[in-house]
Tab-separated table of C-alpha atoms and ligand atoms in Angstrom:
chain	number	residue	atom	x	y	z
A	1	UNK	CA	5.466	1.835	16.866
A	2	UNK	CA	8.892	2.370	18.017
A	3	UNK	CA	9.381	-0.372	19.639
A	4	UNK	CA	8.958	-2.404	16.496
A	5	UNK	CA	10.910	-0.524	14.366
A	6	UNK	CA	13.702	-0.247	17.114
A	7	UNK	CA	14.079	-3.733	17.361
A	8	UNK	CA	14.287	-4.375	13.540
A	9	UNK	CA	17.281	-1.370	13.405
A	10	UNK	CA	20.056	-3.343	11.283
A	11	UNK	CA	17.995	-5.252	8.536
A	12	UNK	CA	18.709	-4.448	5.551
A	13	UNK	CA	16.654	-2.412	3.654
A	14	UNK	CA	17.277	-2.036	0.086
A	15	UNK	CA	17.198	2.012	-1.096
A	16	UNK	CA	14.910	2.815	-3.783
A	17	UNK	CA	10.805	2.084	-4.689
A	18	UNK	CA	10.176	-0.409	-7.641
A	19	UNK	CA	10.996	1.356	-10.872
A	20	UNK	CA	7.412	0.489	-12.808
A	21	UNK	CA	5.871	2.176	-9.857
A	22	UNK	CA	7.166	5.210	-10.223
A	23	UNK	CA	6.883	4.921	-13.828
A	24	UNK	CA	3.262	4.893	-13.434
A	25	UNK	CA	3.298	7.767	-10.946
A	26	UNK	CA	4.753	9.682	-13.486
A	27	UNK	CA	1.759	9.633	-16.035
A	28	UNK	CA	0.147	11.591	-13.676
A	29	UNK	CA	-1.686	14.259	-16.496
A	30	UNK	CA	-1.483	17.637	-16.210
A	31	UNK	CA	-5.061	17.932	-15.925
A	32	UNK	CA	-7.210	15.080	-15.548
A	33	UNK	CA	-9.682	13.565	-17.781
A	34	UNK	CA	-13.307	13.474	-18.056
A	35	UNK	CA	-15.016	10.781	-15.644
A	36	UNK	CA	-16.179	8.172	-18.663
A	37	UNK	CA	-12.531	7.885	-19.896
A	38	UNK	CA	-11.320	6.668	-16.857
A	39	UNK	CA	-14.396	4.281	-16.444
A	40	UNK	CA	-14.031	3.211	-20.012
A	41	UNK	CA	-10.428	2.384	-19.504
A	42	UNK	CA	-11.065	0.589	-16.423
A	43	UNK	CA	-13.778	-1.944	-17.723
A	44	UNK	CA	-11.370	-2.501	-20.639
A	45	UNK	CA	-8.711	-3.008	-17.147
A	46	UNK	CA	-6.070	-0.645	-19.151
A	47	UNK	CA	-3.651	-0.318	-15.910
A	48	UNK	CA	-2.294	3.073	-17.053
A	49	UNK	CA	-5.765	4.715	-17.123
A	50	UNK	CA	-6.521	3.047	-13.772
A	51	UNK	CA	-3.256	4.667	-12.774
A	52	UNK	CA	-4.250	7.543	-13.117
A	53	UNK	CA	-7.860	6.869	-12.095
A	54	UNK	CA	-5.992	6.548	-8.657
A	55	UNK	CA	-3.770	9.582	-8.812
A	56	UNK	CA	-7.224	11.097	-8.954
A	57	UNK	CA	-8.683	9.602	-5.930
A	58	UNK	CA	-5.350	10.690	-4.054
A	59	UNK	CA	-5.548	14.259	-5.379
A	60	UNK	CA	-6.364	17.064	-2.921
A	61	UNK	CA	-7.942	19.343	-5.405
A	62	UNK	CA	-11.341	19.714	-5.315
A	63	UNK	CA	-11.857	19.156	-8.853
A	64	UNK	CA	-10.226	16.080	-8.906
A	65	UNK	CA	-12.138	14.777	-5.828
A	66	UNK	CA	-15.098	15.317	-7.655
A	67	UNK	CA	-14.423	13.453	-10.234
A	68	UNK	CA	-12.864	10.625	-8.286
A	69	UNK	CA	-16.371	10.376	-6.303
A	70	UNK	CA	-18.335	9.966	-9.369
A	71	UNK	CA	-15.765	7.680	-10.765
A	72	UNK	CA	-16.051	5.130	-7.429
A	73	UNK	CA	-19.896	5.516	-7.646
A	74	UNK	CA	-19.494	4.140	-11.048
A	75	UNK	CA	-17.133	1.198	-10.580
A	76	UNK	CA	-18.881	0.246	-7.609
A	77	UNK	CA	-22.025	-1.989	-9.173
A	78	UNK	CA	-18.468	-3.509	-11.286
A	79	UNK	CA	-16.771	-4.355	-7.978
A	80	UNK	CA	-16.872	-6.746	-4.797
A	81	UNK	CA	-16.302	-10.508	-7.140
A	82	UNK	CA	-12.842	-10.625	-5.265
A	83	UNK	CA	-10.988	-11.950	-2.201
A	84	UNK	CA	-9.570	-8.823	-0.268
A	85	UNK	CA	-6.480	-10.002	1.680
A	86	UNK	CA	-5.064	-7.730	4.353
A	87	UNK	CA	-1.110	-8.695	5.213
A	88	UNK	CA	1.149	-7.642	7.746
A	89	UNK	CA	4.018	-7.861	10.273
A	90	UNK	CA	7.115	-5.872	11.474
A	91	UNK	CA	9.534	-4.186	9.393
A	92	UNK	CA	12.047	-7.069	8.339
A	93	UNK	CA	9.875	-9.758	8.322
A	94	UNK	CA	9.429	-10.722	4.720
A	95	UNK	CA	6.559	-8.882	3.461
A	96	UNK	CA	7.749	-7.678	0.337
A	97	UNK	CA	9.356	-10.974	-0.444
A	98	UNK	CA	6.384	-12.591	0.974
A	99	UNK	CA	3.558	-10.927	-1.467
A	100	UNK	CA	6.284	-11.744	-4.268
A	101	UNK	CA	6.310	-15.413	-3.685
A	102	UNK	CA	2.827	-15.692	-2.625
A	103	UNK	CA	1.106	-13.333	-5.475
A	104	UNK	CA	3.609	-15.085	-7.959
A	105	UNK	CA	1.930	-18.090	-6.889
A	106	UNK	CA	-1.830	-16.592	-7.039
A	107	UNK	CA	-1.445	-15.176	-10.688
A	108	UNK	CA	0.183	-18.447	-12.039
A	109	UNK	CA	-3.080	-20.110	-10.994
A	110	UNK	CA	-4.883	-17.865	-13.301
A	111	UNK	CA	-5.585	-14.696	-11.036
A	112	UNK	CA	-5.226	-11.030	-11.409
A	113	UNK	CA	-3.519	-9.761	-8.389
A	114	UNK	CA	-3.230	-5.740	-6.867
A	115	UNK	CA	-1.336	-4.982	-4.343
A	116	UNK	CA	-1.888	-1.824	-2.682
A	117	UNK	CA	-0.310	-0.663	1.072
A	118	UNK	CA	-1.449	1.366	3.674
A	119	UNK	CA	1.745	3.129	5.213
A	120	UNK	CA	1.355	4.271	8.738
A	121	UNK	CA	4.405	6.332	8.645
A	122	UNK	CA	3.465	8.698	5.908
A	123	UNK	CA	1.110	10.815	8.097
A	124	UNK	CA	3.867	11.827	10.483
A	125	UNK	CA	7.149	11.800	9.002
A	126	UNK	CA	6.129	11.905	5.226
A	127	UNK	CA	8.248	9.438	4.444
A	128	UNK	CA	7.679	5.579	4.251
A	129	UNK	CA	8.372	2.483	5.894
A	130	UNK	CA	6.977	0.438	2.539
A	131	UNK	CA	7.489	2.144	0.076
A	132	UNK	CA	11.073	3.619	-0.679
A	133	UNK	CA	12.797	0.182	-1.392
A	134	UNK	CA	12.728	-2.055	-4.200
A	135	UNK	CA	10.340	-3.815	-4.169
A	136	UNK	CA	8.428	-6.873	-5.846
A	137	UNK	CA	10.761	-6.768	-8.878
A	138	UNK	CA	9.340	-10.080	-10.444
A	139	UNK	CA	5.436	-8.825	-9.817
A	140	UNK	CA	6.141	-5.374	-10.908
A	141	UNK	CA	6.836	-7.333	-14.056
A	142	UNK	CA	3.893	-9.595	-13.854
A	143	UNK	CA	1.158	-8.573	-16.533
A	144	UNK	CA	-1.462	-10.249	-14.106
A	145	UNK	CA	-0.500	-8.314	-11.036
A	146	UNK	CA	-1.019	-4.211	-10.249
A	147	UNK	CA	1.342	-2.867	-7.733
A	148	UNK	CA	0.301	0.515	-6.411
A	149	UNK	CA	2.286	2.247	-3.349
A	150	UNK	CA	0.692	3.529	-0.518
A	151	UNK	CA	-0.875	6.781	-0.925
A	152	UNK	CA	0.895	9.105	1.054
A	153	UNK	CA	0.424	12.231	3.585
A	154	UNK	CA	-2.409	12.877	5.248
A	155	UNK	CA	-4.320	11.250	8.104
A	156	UNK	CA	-4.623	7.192	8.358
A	157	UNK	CA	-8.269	7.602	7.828
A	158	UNK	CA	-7.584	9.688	5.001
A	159	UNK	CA	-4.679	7.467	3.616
A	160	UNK	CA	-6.885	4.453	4.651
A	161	UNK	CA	-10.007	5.895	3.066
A	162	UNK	CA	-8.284	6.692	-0.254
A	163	UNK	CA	-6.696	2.885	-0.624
A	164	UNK	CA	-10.169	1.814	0.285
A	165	UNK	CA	-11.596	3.490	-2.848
A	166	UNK	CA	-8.517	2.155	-4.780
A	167	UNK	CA	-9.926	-1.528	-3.798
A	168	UNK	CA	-12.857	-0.301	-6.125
A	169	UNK	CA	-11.461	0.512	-9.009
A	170	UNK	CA	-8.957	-2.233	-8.953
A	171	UNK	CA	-11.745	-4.801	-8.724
A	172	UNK	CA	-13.950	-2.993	-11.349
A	173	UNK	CA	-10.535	-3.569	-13.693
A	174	UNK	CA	-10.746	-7.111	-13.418
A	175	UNK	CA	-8.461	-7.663	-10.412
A	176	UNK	CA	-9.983	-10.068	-8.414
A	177	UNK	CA	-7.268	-10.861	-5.766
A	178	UNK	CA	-6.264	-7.407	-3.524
A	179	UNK	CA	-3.259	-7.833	-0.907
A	180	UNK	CA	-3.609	-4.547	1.463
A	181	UNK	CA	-0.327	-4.447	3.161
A	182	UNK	CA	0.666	-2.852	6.221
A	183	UNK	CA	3.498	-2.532	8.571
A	184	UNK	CA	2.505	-4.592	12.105
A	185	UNK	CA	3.225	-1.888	14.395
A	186	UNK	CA	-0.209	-0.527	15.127
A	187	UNK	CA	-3.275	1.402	14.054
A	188	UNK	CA	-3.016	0.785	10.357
A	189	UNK	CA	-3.575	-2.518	11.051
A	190	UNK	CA	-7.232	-1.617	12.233
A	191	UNK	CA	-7.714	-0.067	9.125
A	192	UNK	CA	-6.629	-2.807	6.801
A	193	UNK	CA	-8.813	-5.399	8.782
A	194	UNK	CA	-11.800	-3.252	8.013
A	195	UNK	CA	-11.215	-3.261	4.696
A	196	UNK	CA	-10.145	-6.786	4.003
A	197	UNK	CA	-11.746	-10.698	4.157
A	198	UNK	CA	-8.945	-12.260	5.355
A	199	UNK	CA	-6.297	-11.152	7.567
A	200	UNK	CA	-2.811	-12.428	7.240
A	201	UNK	CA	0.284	-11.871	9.740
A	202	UNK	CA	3.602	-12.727	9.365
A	203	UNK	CA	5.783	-13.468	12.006
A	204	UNK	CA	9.626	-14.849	12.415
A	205	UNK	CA	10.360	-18.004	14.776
A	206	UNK	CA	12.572	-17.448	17.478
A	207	UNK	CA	12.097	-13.897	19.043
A	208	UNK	CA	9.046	-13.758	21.388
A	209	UNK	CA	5.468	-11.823	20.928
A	210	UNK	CA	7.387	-8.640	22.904
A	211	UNK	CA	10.235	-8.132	20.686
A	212	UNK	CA	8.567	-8.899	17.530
A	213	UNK	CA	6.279	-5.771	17.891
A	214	UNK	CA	3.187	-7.460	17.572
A	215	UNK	CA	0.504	-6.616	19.944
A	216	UNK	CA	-2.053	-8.851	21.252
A	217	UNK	CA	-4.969	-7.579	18.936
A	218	UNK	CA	-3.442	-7.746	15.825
A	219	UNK	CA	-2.967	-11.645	16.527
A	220	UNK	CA	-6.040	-11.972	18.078
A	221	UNK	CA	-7.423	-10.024	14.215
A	222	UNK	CA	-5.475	-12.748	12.092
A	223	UNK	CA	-7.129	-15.637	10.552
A	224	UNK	CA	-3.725	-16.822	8.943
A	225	UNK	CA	-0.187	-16.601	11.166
A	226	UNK	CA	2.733	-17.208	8.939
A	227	UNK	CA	5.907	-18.153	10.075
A	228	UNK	CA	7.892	-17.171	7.539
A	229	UNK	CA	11.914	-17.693	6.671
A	230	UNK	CA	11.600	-21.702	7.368
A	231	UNK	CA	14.729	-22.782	5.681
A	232	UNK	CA	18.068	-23.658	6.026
A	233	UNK	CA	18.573	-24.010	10.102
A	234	UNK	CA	15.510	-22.386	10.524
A	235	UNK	CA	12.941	-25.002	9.708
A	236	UNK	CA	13.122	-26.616	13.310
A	237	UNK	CA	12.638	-23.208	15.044
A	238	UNK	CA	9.812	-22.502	12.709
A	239	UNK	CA	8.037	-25.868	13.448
A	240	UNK	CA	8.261	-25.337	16.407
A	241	UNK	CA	7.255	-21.672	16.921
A	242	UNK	CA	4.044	-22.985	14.570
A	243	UNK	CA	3.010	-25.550	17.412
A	244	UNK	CA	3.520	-22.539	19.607
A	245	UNK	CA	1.189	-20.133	17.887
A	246	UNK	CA	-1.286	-22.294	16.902
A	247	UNK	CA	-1.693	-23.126	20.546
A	248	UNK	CA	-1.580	-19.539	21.447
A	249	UNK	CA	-4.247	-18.787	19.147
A	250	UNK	CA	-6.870	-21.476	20.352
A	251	UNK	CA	-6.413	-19.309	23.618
A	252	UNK	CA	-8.238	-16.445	21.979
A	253	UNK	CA	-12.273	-16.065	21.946
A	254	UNK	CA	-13.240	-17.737	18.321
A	255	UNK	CA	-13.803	-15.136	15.861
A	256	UNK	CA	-17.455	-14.664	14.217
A	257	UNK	CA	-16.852	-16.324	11.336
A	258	UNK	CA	-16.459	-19.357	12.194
A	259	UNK	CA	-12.928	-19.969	10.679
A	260	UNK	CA	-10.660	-21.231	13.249
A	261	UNK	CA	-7.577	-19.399	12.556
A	262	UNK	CA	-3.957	-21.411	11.316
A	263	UNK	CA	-0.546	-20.706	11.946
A	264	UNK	CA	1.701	-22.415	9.092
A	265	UNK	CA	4.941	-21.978	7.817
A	266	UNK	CA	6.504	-20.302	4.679
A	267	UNK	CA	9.783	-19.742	2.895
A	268	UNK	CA	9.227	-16.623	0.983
A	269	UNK	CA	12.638	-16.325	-0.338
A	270	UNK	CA	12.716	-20.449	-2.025
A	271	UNK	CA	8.223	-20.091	-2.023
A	272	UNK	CA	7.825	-22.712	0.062
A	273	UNK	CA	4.737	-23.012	1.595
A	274	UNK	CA	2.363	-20.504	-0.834
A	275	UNK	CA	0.649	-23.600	-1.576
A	276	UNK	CA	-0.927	-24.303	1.381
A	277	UNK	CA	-1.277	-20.871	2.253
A	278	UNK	CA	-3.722	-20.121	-0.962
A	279	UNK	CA	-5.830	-23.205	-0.222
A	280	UNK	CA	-6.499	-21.780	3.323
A	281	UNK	CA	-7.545	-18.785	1.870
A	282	UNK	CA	-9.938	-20.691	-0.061
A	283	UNK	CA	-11.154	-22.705	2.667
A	284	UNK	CA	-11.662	-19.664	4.572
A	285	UNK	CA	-14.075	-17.603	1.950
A	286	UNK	CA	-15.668	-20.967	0.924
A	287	UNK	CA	-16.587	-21.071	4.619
A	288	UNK	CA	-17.662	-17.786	5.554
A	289	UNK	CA	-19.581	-17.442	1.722
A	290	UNK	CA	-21.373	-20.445	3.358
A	291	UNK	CA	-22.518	-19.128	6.455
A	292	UNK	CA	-23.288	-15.477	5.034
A	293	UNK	CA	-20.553	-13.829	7.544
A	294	UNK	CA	-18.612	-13.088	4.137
A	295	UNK	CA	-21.817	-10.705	3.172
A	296	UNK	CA	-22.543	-9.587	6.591
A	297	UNK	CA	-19.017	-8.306	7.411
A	298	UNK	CA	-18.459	-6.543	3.889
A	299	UNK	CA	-21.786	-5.222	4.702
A	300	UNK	CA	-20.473	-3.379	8.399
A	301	UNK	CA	-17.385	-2.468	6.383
A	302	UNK	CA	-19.234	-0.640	4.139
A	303	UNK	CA	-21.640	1.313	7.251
A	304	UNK	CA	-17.657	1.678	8.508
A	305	UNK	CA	-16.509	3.199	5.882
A	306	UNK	CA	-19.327	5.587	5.261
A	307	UNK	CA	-18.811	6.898	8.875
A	308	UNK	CA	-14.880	7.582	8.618
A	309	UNK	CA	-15.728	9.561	5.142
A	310	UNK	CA	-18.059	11.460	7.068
A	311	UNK	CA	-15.222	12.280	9.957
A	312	UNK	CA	-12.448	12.617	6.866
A	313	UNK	CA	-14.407	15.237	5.518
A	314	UNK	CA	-15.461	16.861	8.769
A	315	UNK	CA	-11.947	17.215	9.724
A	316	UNK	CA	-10.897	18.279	6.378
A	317	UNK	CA	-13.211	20.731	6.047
A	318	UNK	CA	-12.206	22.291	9.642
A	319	UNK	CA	-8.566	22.469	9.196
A	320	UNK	CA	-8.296	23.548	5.509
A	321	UNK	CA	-10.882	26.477	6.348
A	322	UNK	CA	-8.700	29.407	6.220
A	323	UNK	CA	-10.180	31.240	9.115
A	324	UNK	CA	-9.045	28.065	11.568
A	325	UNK	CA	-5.511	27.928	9.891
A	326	UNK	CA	-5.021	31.252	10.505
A	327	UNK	CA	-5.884	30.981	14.017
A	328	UNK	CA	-4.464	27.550	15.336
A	329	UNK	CA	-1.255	28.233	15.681
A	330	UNK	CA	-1.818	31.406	18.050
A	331	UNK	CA	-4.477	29.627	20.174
A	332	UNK	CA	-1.969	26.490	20.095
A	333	UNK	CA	0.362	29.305	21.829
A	334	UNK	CA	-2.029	30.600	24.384
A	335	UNK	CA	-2.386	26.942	25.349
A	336	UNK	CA	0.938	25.890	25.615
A	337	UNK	CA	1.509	29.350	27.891
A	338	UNK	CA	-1.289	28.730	29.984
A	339	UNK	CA	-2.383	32.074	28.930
A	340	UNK	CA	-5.988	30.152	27.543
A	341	UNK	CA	-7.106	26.617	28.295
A	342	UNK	CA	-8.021	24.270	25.793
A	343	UNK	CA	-11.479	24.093	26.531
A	344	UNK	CA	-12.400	27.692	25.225
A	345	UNK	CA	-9.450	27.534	22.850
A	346	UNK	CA	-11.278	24.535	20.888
A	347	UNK	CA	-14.626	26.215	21.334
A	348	UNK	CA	-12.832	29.633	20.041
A	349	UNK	CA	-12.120	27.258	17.098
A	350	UNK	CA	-15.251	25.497	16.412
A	351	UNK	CA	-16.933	28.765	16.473
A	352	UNK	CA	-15.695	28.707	12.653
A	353	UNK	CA	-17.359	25.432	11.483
B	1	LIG	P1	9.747	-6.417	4.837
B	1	LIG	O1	10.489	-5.279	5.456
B	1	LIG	O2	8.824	-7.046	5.824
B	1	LIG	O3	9.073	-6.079	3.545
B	1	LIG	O4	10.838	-7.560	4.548
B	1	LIG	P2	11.635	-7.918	3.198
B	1	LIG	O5	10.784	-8.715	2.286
B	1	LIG	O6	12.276	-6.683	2.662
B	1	LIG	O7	12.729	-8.928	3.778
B	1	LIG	C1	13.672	-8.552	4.776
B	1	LIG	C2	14.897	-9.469	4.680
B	1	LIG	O8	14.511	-10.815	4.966
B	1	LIG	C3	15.485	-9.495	3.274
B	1	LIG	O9	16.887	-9.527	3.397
B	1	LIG	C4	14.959	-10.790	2.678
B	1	LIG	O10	15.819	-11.333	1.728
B	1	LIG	C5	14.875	-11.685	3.901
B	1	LIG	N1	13.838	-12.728	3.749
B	1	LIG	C6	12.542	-12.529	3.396
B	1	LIG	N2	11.882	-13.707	3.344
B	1	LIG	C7	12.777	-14.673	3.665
B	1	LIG	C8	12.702	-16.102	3.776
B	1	LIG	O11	11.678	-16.744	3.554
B	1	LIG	N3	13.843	-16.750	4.164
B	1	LIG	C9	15.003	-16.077	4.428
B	1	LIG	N4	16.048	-16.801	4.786
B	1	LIG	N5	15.097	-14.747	4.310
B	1	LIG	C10	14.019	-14.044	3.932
């Protein structure tokens, strides 16, 4: 993860989150509503209800959870008629300007388009790689488009788990293209391929696999590689990197779908390219509807997901018990001093479960 973000030190990043978004953040209520006015506003796909439908699912009080549990159960049978598109690459790359272009392209051909982000950095440092920038002006201003930041604090699983749900609710409001974007630097990107169709990396010609962060498996994960920023004196470098990668990819084992993955090329900032792009997304779900891997995989997702909300709540449930808080930090002590070892220090612990 540093590595990646070392290397990218020195672009740009503009300072502050989109302005609707926080907008929306804002209506969070005081207290929250009863579970059919959410649904209600959801089928009717009023975006400030499902706003605040997610502000639910993110809560940590147990109240709220509750509610946000029987709210998913109920959009769930209303979800699942969409194309779930997972995108990512290194800081710098284009992404924002990327989903602009592209999801300005998707709506004007008569979708409704969410964009939601898992952000890797928000367990750790609390603060965000995605989301503190402007970002996606021109879709924040879309009417067919939903822009939603990445929940944050946290564990992934948790963060991943809650954005998951989100998918839900956005596709029981009528949205029925979802970009899940991620930062290409590591372990998110697990979590956004297990939630997503299609699987979508960005990458820059010109710097090799090393210094653009990118680790084997998340190309080997991609069913899409998009060379974006092919303009001006770029476009040779980007043809050519193209040839590259699409030669590097026929290396890998093919995937289980069936799909033999593309690399292409893209101009985010003059949306070149989106074109093609969207018709090899189509190509792709036509394909794997076909051969039933579309059902199949959602399927695993969903066994998946049941699992990691199993763990989420396990782990929850152990650190939030007062007992355990009270007592980590001393054992964590004895550890670190030798005094214990970790063995009966976790068993000490687990005594409490
Ligand atoms: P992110 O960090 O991956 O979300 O990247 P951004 O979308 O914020 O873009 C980083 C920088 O690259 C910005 O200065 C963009 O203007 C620039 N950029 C993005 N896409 C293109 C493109 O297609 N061509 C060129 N020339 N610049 C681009």
């Amino acid at each position: 993860m540093d590595s990646a973000l070392k290397v990218n030190q020195g672009v740009p990043q503009p300072p502050e989150i989109n302005p609707r978004a926080r907008e929306i953040i804002k209506k969070k209520p005081g207290k929250s509503l009863a579970v059919p006015v959410y649904l209600e506003g959801i089928r009717k796909g009023d975006v400030s209800l499902l706003a605040q439908s997610i502000t639910l699912i993110e809560s940590t009080l147990e109240e709220d959870r509750k509610k946000a549990r029987e709210l998913v159960s109920a959009c769930l049978p209303l979800s699942g008629n969409s194309v779930r598109i997972g995108i990512t690459g290194v800081p710098g790359v284009g992404k924002s300007t990327f989903i602009e272009a592209f999801g300005t392209h998707i709506t004007s051909t008569g979708h409704k388009l969410a964009v939601l982000a898992i952000d890797p950095s928000s367990e750790r440092t609390k603060g965000s790689i995605l989301g503190d920038k402007t970002r996606m002006e021109t879709l924040a201003n879309n009417p067919r488009a939903f822009i939603r930041p990445s929940p944050s604090g946290g564990t992934l699983g948790g963060v991943a788990r809650k954005t998951r749900e989100t998918i839900f609710l956005c596709e029981a409001a009528g949205f029925d293209t979802i970009f899940i974007e991620t930062v290409g630097v590591g372990q998110s990107e697990t979590a956004v391929h297990s939630m997503t169709d299609f699987f979508l990396l960005l990458m820059l010609a010109g710097a090799g696999d090393g210094l653009q962060g990118i680790k084997r498996g998340i190309m080997e994960m991609s069913d899409l590689l998009v060379i974006n920023k092919a303009d001006g004196d770029n476009i040779e470098k980007a043809l050519q990197a193209r040839a590259l990668y699409q030669g590097a990819l026929q290396l890998f084992p093919p995937p289980l779908s069936g799909w033999k993955p593309l690399a292409l090329t893209a101009s985010s900032i003059e949306g070149k390219g989106m074109k093609t792009i969207l018709e090899a997304v189509e190509q792709y779900m036509r394909l794997v509807k076909e051969n039933g891997y579309f059902k199949s995989r959602r399927a695993e997702q969903a066994v998946y997901w049941m699992r990691e909300s199993i763990d989420d709540h396990l782990l929850s449930r152990f650190y939030d018990n007062p007992e355990i808080k009270g007592k980590l930090s001393e054992l964590e002590r004895k550890v670190r001093e030798g005094k214990t070892d970790s063995f009966s220090a976790a068993s000490e612990l687990l005594k409490h479960l």
